[in-house]
Short mmCIF file of C-alpha atoms in Angstrom, two decimals:
data_model
loop_
_atom_site.label_atom_id
_atom_site.label_comp_id
_atom_site.label_asym_id
_atom_site.label_seq_id
_atom_site.Cartn_x
_atom_site.Cartn_y
_atom_site.Cartn_z
CA UNK A 1 25.81 37.26 -21.81
CA UNK A 2 24.49 39.45 -24.62
CA UNK A 3 21.38 38.89 -26.70
CA UNK A 4 23.52 38.55 -29.80
CA UNK A 5 25.14 35.48 -28.30
CA UNK A 6 21.73 33.99 -27.73
CA UNK A 7 20.66 34.71 -31.28
CA UNK A 8 23.86 33.34 -32.64
CA UNK A 9 23.44 30.07 -30.76
CA UNK A 10 19.81 29.91 -31.80
CA UNK A 11 20.72 30.44 -35.45
CA UNK A 12 23.33 27.77 -35.17
CA UNK A 13 20.75 25.28 -33.90
CA UNK A 14 18.51 26.17 -36.82
CA UNK A 15 15.29 26.87 -34.96
CA UNK A 16 14.97 30.57 -35.66
CA UNK A 17 13.09 30.41 -38.96
CA UNK A 18 10.14 32.42 -37.76
CA UNK A 19 12.00 35.69 -37.63
CA UNK A 20 10.91 38.55 -35.46
CA UNK A 21 8.26 36.88 -33.31
CA UNK A 22 10.84 35.21 -31.08
CA UNK A 23 14.56 35.65 -30.59
CA UNK A 24 15.47 32.13 -31.68
CA UNK A 25 15.39 29.52 -28.99
CA UNK A 26 14.11 31.25 -25.86
CA UNK A 27 16.14 28.77 -23.79
CA UNK A 28 19.33 30.31 -25.17
CA UNK A 29 18.37 33.91 -24.53
CA UNK A 30 20.80 34.46 -21.71
CA UNK A 31 19.22 37.83 -20.83
CA UNK A 32 16.46 35.89 -19.10
CA UNK A 33 18.68 33.49 -17.21
CA UNK A 34 19.13 35.79 -14.24
CA UNK A 35 15.39 36.15 -13.83
CA UNK A 36 14.76 32.40 -14.05
CA UNK A 37 17.62 31.50 -11.73
CA UNK A 38 16.49 34.08 -9.17
CA UNK A 39 12.92 32.78 -9.07
CA UNK A 40 14.07 29.17 -9.22
CA UNK A 41 16.22 29.61 -6.13
CA UNK A 42 13.32 31.23 -4.30
CA UNK A 43 10.96 28.43 -5.38
CA UNK A 44 13.41 25.71 -4.36
CA UNK A 45 14.06 27.39 -1.02
CA UNK A 46 10.31 27.61 -0.42
CA UNK A 47 9.76 23.96 -1.31
CA UNK A 48 12.74 22.88 0.78
CA UNK A 49 11.42 24.86 3.73
CA UNK A 50 7.89 23.46 3.34
CA UNK A 51 9.12 19.91 3.01
CA UNK A 52 11.87 19.81 5.60
CA UNK A 53 10.06 21.84 8.28
CA UNK A 54 6.46 20.70 7.91
CA UNK A 55 5.61 18.01 5.40
CA UNK A 56 8.35 15.40 5.73
CA UNK A 57 8.46 15.24 9.57
CA UNK A 58 4.69 15.05 9.60
CA UNK A 59 4.45 12.28 7.01
CA UNK A 60 7.35 10.44 8.63
CA UNK A 61 5.57 10.60 12.00
CA UNK A 62 2.30 9.42 10.47
CA UNK A 63 4.03 6.50 8.75
CA UNK A 64 5.93 5.56 11.91
CA UNK A 65 2.74 5.77 13.95
CA UNK A 66 0.92 3.61 11.44
CA UNK A 67 3.72 1.05 11.45
CA UNK A 68 3.57 1.05 15.26
CA UNK A 69 -0.19 0.64 15.24
CA UNK A 70 0.03 -2.21 12.78
CA UNK A 71 2.75 -3.94 14.80
CA UNK A 72 0.72 -3.52 17.98
CA UNK A 73 -2.41 -4.79 16.30
CA UNK A 74 -0.58 -7.82 14.96
CA UNK A 75 0.85 -8.52 18.41
CA UNK A 76 -2.60 -8.14 19.95
CA UNK A 77 -4.02 -10.45 17.30
CA UNK A 78 -1.33 -13.04 18.07
CA UNK A 79 -2.16 -12.71 21.75
CA UNK A 80 -5.86 -13.15 21.13
CA UNK A 81 -5.17 -16.11 18.87
CA UNK A 82 -3.12 -17.74 21.62
CA UNK A 83 -5.91 -17.04 24.09
CA UNK A 84 -8.45 -18.55 21.75
CA UNK A 85 -6.25 -21.64 21.40
CA UNK A 86 -5.96 -21.91 25.18
CA UNK A 87 -9.70 -21.50 25.54
CA UNK A 88 -10.27 -24.20 22.95
CA UNK A 89 -7.92 -26.55 24.78
CA UNK A 90 -9.68 -25.80 28.09
CA UNK A 91 -13.02 -26.39 26.43
CA UNK A 92 -11.86 -29.70 24.98
CA UNK A 93 -10.54 -30.77 28.35
CA UNK A 94 -13.78 -29.77 30.09
CA UNK A 95 -15.73 -31.66 27.46
CA UNK A 96 -13.65 -34.80 27.94
CA UNK A 97 -13.97 -34.52 31.74
CA UNK A 98 -17.70 -34.05 31.47
CA UNK A 99 -17.94 -37.06 29.22
CA UNK A 100 -16.02 -39.23 31.70
CA UNK A 101 -18.14 -37.90 34.55
CA UNK A 102 -21.33 -38.57 32.64
CA UNK A 103 -20.24 -42.14 31.89
CA UNK A 104 -19.47 -42.64 35.56
CA UNK A 105 -22.86 -41.31 36.61
CA UNK A 106 -24.59 -43.48 34.03
CA UNK A 107 -22.78 -46.58 35.33
CA UNK A 108 -23.59 -45.71 38.93
CA UNK A 109 -27.20 -45.05 38.18
CA UNK A 110 -27.46 -48.25 36.24
CA UNK A 111 -25.97 -50.22 39.15
CA UNK A 112 -28.36 -48.53 41.61
CA UNK A 113 -31.37 -49.22 39.48
CA UNK A 114 -30.26 -52.81 39.02
CA UNK A 115 -29.93 -53.21 42.81
CA UNK A 116 -33.38 -51.71 43.38
CA UNK A 117 -34.78 -53.87 40.68
CA UNK A 118 -33.21 -57.00 42.17
CA UNK A 119 -34.56 -56.16 45.62
CA UNK A 120 -38.03 -55.49 44.27
CA UNK A 121 -37.93 -58.73 42.29
CA UNK A 122 -36.90 -60.69 45.38
CA UNK A 123 -39.62 -59.07 47.42
CA UNK A 124 -42.20 -59.73 44.79
CA UNK A 125 -41.04 -63.36 44.54
CA UNK A 126 -41.38 -63.78 48.30
CA UNK A 127 -44.85 -62.25 48.26
CA UNK A 128 -45.89 -64.44 45.40
CA UNK A 129 -44.57 -67.48 47.25
CA UNK A 130 -46.48 -66.50 50.40
CA UNK A 131 -49.66 -65.91 48.45
CA UNK A 132 -49.23 -69.27 46.68
CA UNK A 133 -48.74 -71.06 50.01
CA UNK A 134 -51.82 -69.40 51.43
CA UNK A 135 -53.83 -70.36 48.38
CA UNK A 136 -52.65 -73.96 48.61
CA UNK A 137 -53.64 -74.05 52.26
CA UNK A 138 -57.09 -72.69 51.44
CA UNK A 139 -57.44 -75.21 48.62
CA UNK A 140 -56.43 -78.03 51.02
CA UNK A 141 -58.96 -76.82 53.57
CA UNK A 142 -61.68 -76.58 50.95
CA UNK A 143 -60.73 -80.09 49.68
CA UNK A 144 -60.84 -81.60 53.21
CA UNK A 145 -64.17 -79.91 53.84
CA UNK A 146 -65.50 -81.18 50.57
CA UNK A 147 -64.37 -84.77 51.34
CA UNK A 148 -66.02 -84.64 54.79
CA UNK A 149 -69.21 -83.37 53.22
CA UNK A 150 -69.07 -86.13 50.60
CA UNK A 151 -68.63 -88.77 53.42
CA UNK A 152 -71.59 -87.38 55.29
CA UNK A 153 -73.70 -87.28 52.14
CA UNK A 154 -72.48 -90.77 51.19
CA UNK A 155 -73.34 -92.19 54.66
CA UNK A 156 -76.74 -90.48 54.68
CA UNK A 157 -77.43 -91.69 51.18
CA UNK A 158 -76.23 -95.21 52.01
CA UNK A 159 -78.41 -95.30 55.14
CA UNK A 160 -81.37 -94.01 53.16
CA UNK A 161 -80.80 -96.59 50.40
CA UNK A 162 -80.45 -99.39 52.99
CA UNK A 163 -83.64 -98.26 54.67
CA UNK A 164 -85.38 -97.93 51.32
CA UNK A 165 -84.45 -101.55 50.45
CA UNK A 166 -86.14 -102.59 53.60
CA UNK A 167 -83.18 -103.51 55.61
CA UNK A 168 -82.40 -102.09 58.94
CA UNK A 169 -78.91 -101.32 59.83
CA UNK A 170 -77.41 -99.25 62.55
CA UNK A 171 -75.76 -96.02 61.65
CA UNK A 172 -72.37 -97.13 62.94
CA UNK A 173 -72.27 -100.18 60.68
CA UNK A 174 -73.27 -98.11 57.63
CA UNK A 175 -70.78 -95.41 58.45
CA UNK A 176 -68.03 -98.00 58.88
CA UNK A 177 -68.94 -99.74 55.64
CA UNK A 178 -69.02 -96.43 53.68
CA UNK A 179 -65.73 -95.29 55.17
CA UNK A 180 -64.04 -98.54 54.25
CA UNK A 181 -65.49 -98.41 50.70
CA UNK A 182 -64.42 -94.83 50.16
CA UNK A 183 -60.89 -95.71 51.22
CA UNK A 184 -60.79 -98.55 48.78
CA UNK B 1 1.61 26.63 -24.75
CA UNK B 2 0.57 30.26 -24.51
CA UNK B 3 0.79 30.91 -28.22
CA UNK B 4 -1.45 28.18 -29.55
CA UNK B 5 -4.08 30.62 -30.78
CA UNK B 6 -1.42 33.07 -31.89
CA UNK B 7 0.16 30.39 -34.07
CA UNK B 8 -3.21 29.58 -35.61
CA UNK B 9 -3.78 33.27 -36.32
CA UNK B 10 -0.41 33.57 -37.98
CA UNK B 11 -1.27 30.60 -40.15
CA UNK B 12 -4.59 32.11 -41.16
CA UNK B 13 -3.06 35.48 -41.96
CA UNK B 14 -0.20 34.10 -43.98
CA UNK B 15 -2.45 31.71 -45.87
CA UNK B 16 0.13 28.98 -45.28
CA UNK B 17 1.66 27.05 -42.47
CA UNK B 18 3.52 29.12 -39.95
CA UNK B 19 4.99 27.37 -36.97
CA UNK B 20 5.96 29.05 -33.75
CA UNK B 21 6.77 25.99 -31.68
CA UNK B 22 9.22 27.85 -29.48
CA UNK B 23 7.05 30.86 -28.65
CA UNK B 24 5.59 28.98 -25.70
CA UNK B 25 8.98 29.13 -24.00
CA UNK B 26 9.42 32.91 -24.14
CA UNK B 27 9.96 34.56 -20.78
CA UNK B 28 7.61 37.53 -20.49
CA UNK B 29 6.91 40.04 -17.75
CA UNK B 30 3.61 39.21 -16.11
CA UNK B 31 2.55 42.83 -15.71
CA UNK B 32 3.04 45.17 -18.66
CA UNK B 33 5.80 45.10 -21.25
CA UNK B 34 9.45 45.93 -21.05
CA UNK B 35 12.80 44.61 -20.03
CA UNK B 36 13.11 41.40 -18.05
CA UNK B 37 15.37 42.15 -15.13
CA UNK B 38 16.46 39.50 -12.66
CA UNK B 39 13.80 40.67 -10.21
CA UNK B 40 10.96 41.15 -12.72
CA UNK B 41 7.83 39.15 -11.97
CA UNK B 42 7.47 37.02 -15.08
CA UNK B 43 5.55 33.98 -16.23
CA UNK B 44 8.46 32.03 -14.74
CA UNK B 45 7.55 33.48 -11.34
CA UNK B 46 3.90 32.59 -11.81
CA UNK B 47 4.44 28.97 -12.79
CA UNK B 48 7.12 28.35 -10.19
CA UNK B 49 4.81 29.82 -7.56
CA UNK B 50 2.07 27.49 -8.74
CA UNK B 51 4.48 24.56 -8.42
CA UNK B 52 5.31 25.63 -4.86
CA UNK B 53 1.60 25.97 -4.10
CA UNK B 54 0.92 22.53 -5.57
CA UNK B 55 3.67 21.02 -3.42
CA UNK B 56 2.23 22.81 -0.40
CA UNK B 57 -1.30 21.62 -1.19
CA UNK B 58 -0.26 18.00 -1.61
CA UNK B 59 2.36 17.62 1.09
CA UNK B 60 0.97 19.91 3.79
CA UNK B 61 -2.75 20.48 3.31
CA UNK B 62 -3.52 16.87 2.33
CA UNK B 63 -1.67 15.54 5.37
CA UNK B 64 -3.07 18.07 7.85
CA UNK B 65 -5.32 15.48 9.51
CA UNK B 66 -2.39 13.11 10.18
CA UNK B 67 -4.84 10.25 9.83
CA UNK B 68 -3.71 6.73 10.65
CA UNK B 69 -6.14 5.59 7.98
CA UNK B 70 -5.23 8.02 5.21
CA UNK B 71 -7.50 9.88 2.84
CA UNK B 72 -6.80 9.71 -0.90
CA UNK B 73 -4.78 12.91 -0.85
CA UNK B 74 -2.77 11.82 2.15
CA UNK B 75 -2.11 8.48 0.46
CA UNK B 76 -0.64 10.26 -2.55
CA UNK B 77 1.57 12.40 -0.31
CA UNK B 78 2.69 9.29 1.57
CA UNK B 79 3.35 7.46 -1.69
CA UNK B 80 5.52 10.35 -2.91
CA UNK B 81 7.38 10.30 0.41
CA UNK B 82 7.85 6.53 0.34
CA UNK B 83 8.83 6.56 -3.33
CA UNK B 84 11.64 9.08 -2.91
CA UNK B 85 12.70 7.82 0.53
CA UNK B 86 13.07 4.27 -0.77
CA UNK B 87 14.95 5.55 -3.79
CA UNK B 88 17.43 7.45 -1.63
CA UNK B 89 17.86 4.51 0.73
CA UNK B 90 18.15 1.83 -1.97
CA UNK B 91 20.32 3.70 -4.45
CA UNK B 92 22.48 5.97 -2.30
CA UNK B 93 22.49 3.92 0.89
CA UNK B 94 21.29 4.36 4.47
CA UNK B 95 23.76 7.14 5.24
CA UNK B 96 22.29 9.26 2.44
CA UNK B 97 19.04 9.73 4.38
CA UNK B 98 20.08 13.23 5.62
CA UNK B 99 19.94 14.25 1.95
CA UNK B 100 16.37 13.00 1.66
CA UNK B 101 14.68 16.44 2.05
CA UNK B 102 17.02 17.84 -0.60
CA UNK B 103 16.30 15.02 -3.07
CA UNK B 104 12.60 15.25 -2.25
CA UNK B 105 12.67 18.99 -3.01
CA UNK B 106 14.19 18.34 -6.42
CA UNK B 107 11.71 15.57 -7.21
CA UNK B 108 8.63 17.48 -6.10
CA UNK B 109 9.67 20.64 -7.93
CA UNK B 110 10.44 18.85 -11.20
CA UNK B 111 7.40 16.61 -11.16
CA UNK B 112 5.01 19.48 -10.45
CA UNK B 113 6.71 21.85 -12.89
CA UNK B 114 6.48 19.16 -15.59
CA UNK B 115 2.83 18.40 -14.95
CA UNK B 116 1.81 22.06 -14.63
CA UNK B 117 3.61 22.61 -17.93
CA UNK B 118 1.24 20.11 -19.53
CA UNK B 119 -1.74 22.37 -18.86
CA UNK B 120 -2.78 24.21 -22.03
CA UNK B 121 -1.50 27.81 -22.19
CA UNK B 122 0.95 27.17 -19.37
CA UNK B 123 4.64 27.93 -19.22
CA UNK B 124 6.96 25.00 -18.57
CA UNK B 125 9.74 26.11 -16.27
CA UNK B 126 11.65 22.84 -16.56
CA UNK B 127 11.97 23.29 -20.32
CA UNK B 128 14.57 25.99 -19.72
CA UNK B 129 18.25 25.21 -19.45
CA UNK B 130 18.55 28.09 -17.00
CA UNK B 131 16.46 26.06 -14.56
CA UNK B 132 17.82 22.58 -15.19
CA UNK B 133 21.42 23.75 -15.26
CA UNK B 134 21.00 25.28 -11.82
CA UNK B 135 19.37 22.07 -10.56
CA UNK B 136 22.10 19.89 -12.06
CA UNK B 137 24.93 22.17 -10.90
CA UNK B 138 23.49 22.19 -7.40
CA UNK B 139 23.62 18.39 -7.38
CA UNK B 140 27.10 18.37 -8.92
CA UNK B 141 28.46 20.86 -6.39
CA UNK B 142 26.77 19.10 -3.48
CA UNK B 143 28.22 15.76 -4.52
CA UNK B 144 31.70 17.14 -5.17
CA UNK B 145 31.96 19.28 -2.03
CA UNK B 146 30.38 16.69 0.24
CA UNK B 147 32.49 13.96 -1.33
CA UNK B 148 35.70 15.81 -0.52
CA UNK B 149 34.47 16.83 2.93
CA UNK B 150 33.54 13.30 3.90
CA UNK B 151 36.28 11.30 2.21
CA UNK B 152 39.08 13.84 1.74
CA UNK B 153 41.54 12.71 -0.89
CA UNK B 154 39.93 9.27 -0.94
CA UNK B 155 37.18 10.84 -3.00
CA UNK B 156 39.65 10.72 -5.90
CA UNK B 157 39.43 6.90 -5.75
CA UNK B 158 36.30 7.50 -7.78
CA UNK B 159 38.58 8.11 -10.77
CA UNK B 160 41.16 5.45 -9.97
CA UNK B 161 39.57 2.16 -10.98
CA UNK B 162 41.47 -0.20 -8.68
CA UNK B 163 39.80 -3.27 -10.16
CA UNK B 164 41.27 -2.58 -13.61
CA UNK B 165 44.78 -3.69 -14.69
CA UNK B 166 47.42 -1.14 -13.65
CA UNK B 167 48.44 0.05 -17.15
CA UNK B 168 44.82 0.80 -17.99
CA UNK B 169 44.15 2.84 -14.88
CA UNK B 170 45.52 6.22 -16.05
CA UNK B 171 43.50 5.99 -19.24
CA UNK B 172 40.41 5.02 -17.30
CA UNK B 173 41.09 7.87 -14.88
CA UNK B 174 40.99 10.36 -17.75
CA UNK B 175 37.75 8.84 -19.04
CA UNK B 176 36.23 8.81 -15.57
CA UNK B 177 37.25 12.42 -15.02
CA UNK B 178 35.68 13.54 -18.28
CA UNK B 179 32.50 11.58 -17.55
CA UNK B 180 32.36 13.11 -14.10
CA UNK B 181 32.40 16.63 -15.49
CA UNK B 182 29.95 15.76 -18.25
CA UNK B 183 27.45 14.64 -15.63
CA UNK B 184 25.87 18.06 -14.92
CA UNK B 185 25.63 18.72 -18.65
CA UNK B 186 23.79 15.50 -19.45
CA UNK B 187 21.83 15.76 -16.22
CA UNK B 188 20.43 19.17 -17.15
CA UNK B 189 20.07 18.80 -20.92
CA UNK B 190 18.26 15.47 -20.57
CA UNK B 191 15.45 17.04 -18.55
CA UNK B 192 15.07 20.33 -20.41
CA UNK B 193 15.58 18.66 -23.80
CA UNK B 194 12.90 16.04 -23.25
CA UNK B 195 10.35 18.50 -21.94
CA UNK B 196 11.08 21.13 -24.58
CA UNK B 197 11.07 18.66 -27.48
CA UNK B 198 7.73 17.16 -26.50
CA UNK B 199 6.07 20.55 -26.11
CA UNK B 200 7.54 21.81 -29.38
CA UNK B 201 6.36 18.71 -31.27
CA UNK B 202 2.84 19.19 -29.91
CA UNK B 203 2.96 22.78 -31.10
CA UNK B 204 4.13 21.72 -34.56
CA UNK B 205 1.20 19.30 -34.83
CA UNK B 206 -1.07 22.11 -33.66
CA UNK B 207 0.31 24.25 -36.50
CA UNK B 208 -0.77 21.60 -39.02
CA UNK B 209 -4.30 21.84 -37.65
CA UNK B 210 -4.70 25.06 -39.69
CA UNK B 211 -5.26 22.86 -42.76
CA UNK B 212 -8.83 21.52 -42.54
CA UNK B 213 -8.13 18.14 -44.15
CA UNK B 214 -5.15 17.38 -41.96
CA UNK B 215 -6.63 18.72 -38.74
CA UNK B 216 -8.24 15.41 -37.57
CA UNK B 217 -4.90 13.65 -38.00
CA UNK B 218 -3.24 16.55 -36.28
CA UNK B 219 -5.59 16.36 -33.32
CA UNK B 220 -5.09 12.61 -32.98
CA UNK B 221 -1.35 13.18 -33.13
CA UNK B 222 -1.56 15.89 -30.47
CA UNK B 223 -3.56 13.55 -28.25
CA UNK B 224 -1.05 10.75 -28.68
CA UNK B 225 1.88 13.09 -28.04
CA UNK B 226 0.13 14.45 -24.99
CA UNK B 227 -0.20 10.94 -23.57
CA UNK B 228 3.49 10.39 -24.21
CA UNK B 229 4.31 13.72 -22.61
CA UNK B 230 2.44 12.73 -19.45
CA UNK B 231 4.72 9.71 -19.22
CA UNK B 232 7.78 11.80 -20.01
CA UNK B 233 6.83 14.35 -17.36
CA UNK B 234 6.98 11.71 -14.65
CA UNK B 235 9.83 9.63 -16.07
CA UNK B 236 12.13 12.63 -16.46
CA UNK B 237 11.48 13.71 -12.87
CA UNK B 238 12.20 10.13 -11.79
CA UNK B 239 15.36 9.93 -13.90
CA UNK B 240 16.65 13.23 -12.57
CA UNK B 241 16.02 12.11 -9.00
CA UNK B 242 17.52 8.66 -9.33
CA UNK B 243 20.62 10.08 -11.03
CA UNK B 244 20.93 12.49 -8.12
CA UNK B 245 20.88 9.47 -5.81
CA UNK B 246 23.47 7.67 -7.92
CA UNK B 247 25.77 10.68 -7.77
CA UNK B 248 25.20 10.99 -4.02
CA UNK B 249 26.25 7.37 -3.66
CA UNK B 250 29.55 8.28 -5.32
CA UNK B 251 30.04 11.05 -2.78
CA UNK B 252 29.32 8.71 0.12
CA UNK B 253 31.10 5.60 -1.15
CA UNK B 254 33.69 6.66 -3.73
CA UNK B 255 35.25 3.20 -4.09
CA UNK B 256 34.20 1.14 -7.07
#
């Protein structure tokens, strides 16, 4: 298309007031269209080549890889979560078992100690009884001894008193009289 | 935006307001003066090359480590990938995935051309109908040719609205046919028009900055417009891409 056409269109659109500095609307100067279209096609071809050969496959791969990584990580996290749950269950079970076991041991120990204690108590009771019996025997012996001594002293004293009063009496009669008095 | 200072100079010389909002769109040879042939290295070449380099830097260099835990740059590249991939898959369907590199090419080119065009003194390649018409026609031809290749004559079901009452169908067919052929026009003019208008408006505000009293207002207005243009730069790339996906869906599933 000729320049005149461009000018004509520009005049028609009313934007060519500034005269010689520009040939109306530069967009409608069809002399320059060939140049722009030529360079545009080259630019588009270059961008298309850059994008379709290098950039888009690369970005697509990166995005796919990232999606894969995220999916894997989420799966791994699920797995670990399940494991943690299992571990918690195992722990709870172990704890409950241990508690039962501990209770059992406590009961057993208590029973054992009770048995020991009972045995010791019985033994101690027996010993105490034996000691008490022994003591009683000793007391009885001491008592009998004491009574004999008192009889002797009483007979001697009685004989001495009788003699002191000026009476004579044989020892047998005094002893018999004292013995009978003491019994009374 | 190459003529910002030039516009200011003009204003100073003339003693009044002189606007050259469209000068920023002029195609110029990069080396020396003279005719612009189809092979001439121009500012178009430079800014398209920068767009290609930007795409390369983001999509190749940032992802070179292929890290499972991405760096910031790699995250952006992956977000761009996911954004367009999801768009293709959601809008055009699973079987449109082979077109993903093609759609991605369009998106990356437009988004980087738009954002590079927002740099001061830059040249915005997507503000030219020559560029957007080629992009839109490429989509149109791809959709039409692939639609016929894949569906044969069934592709014409696109124009035959079988859910409408029978007497209405021929009328609807005409409307559908017209709308189908208007698609590349709206597709291309929407992008170039939005980008061009925003840049021209910024330049008009910049022209007002020659008056000292108005210049603070002008600068605030430029700032506000610039913010809007950043949005427009992305939204127009998004719109172009999603419309491409919508059209691809028609090629793959022509039934209504």
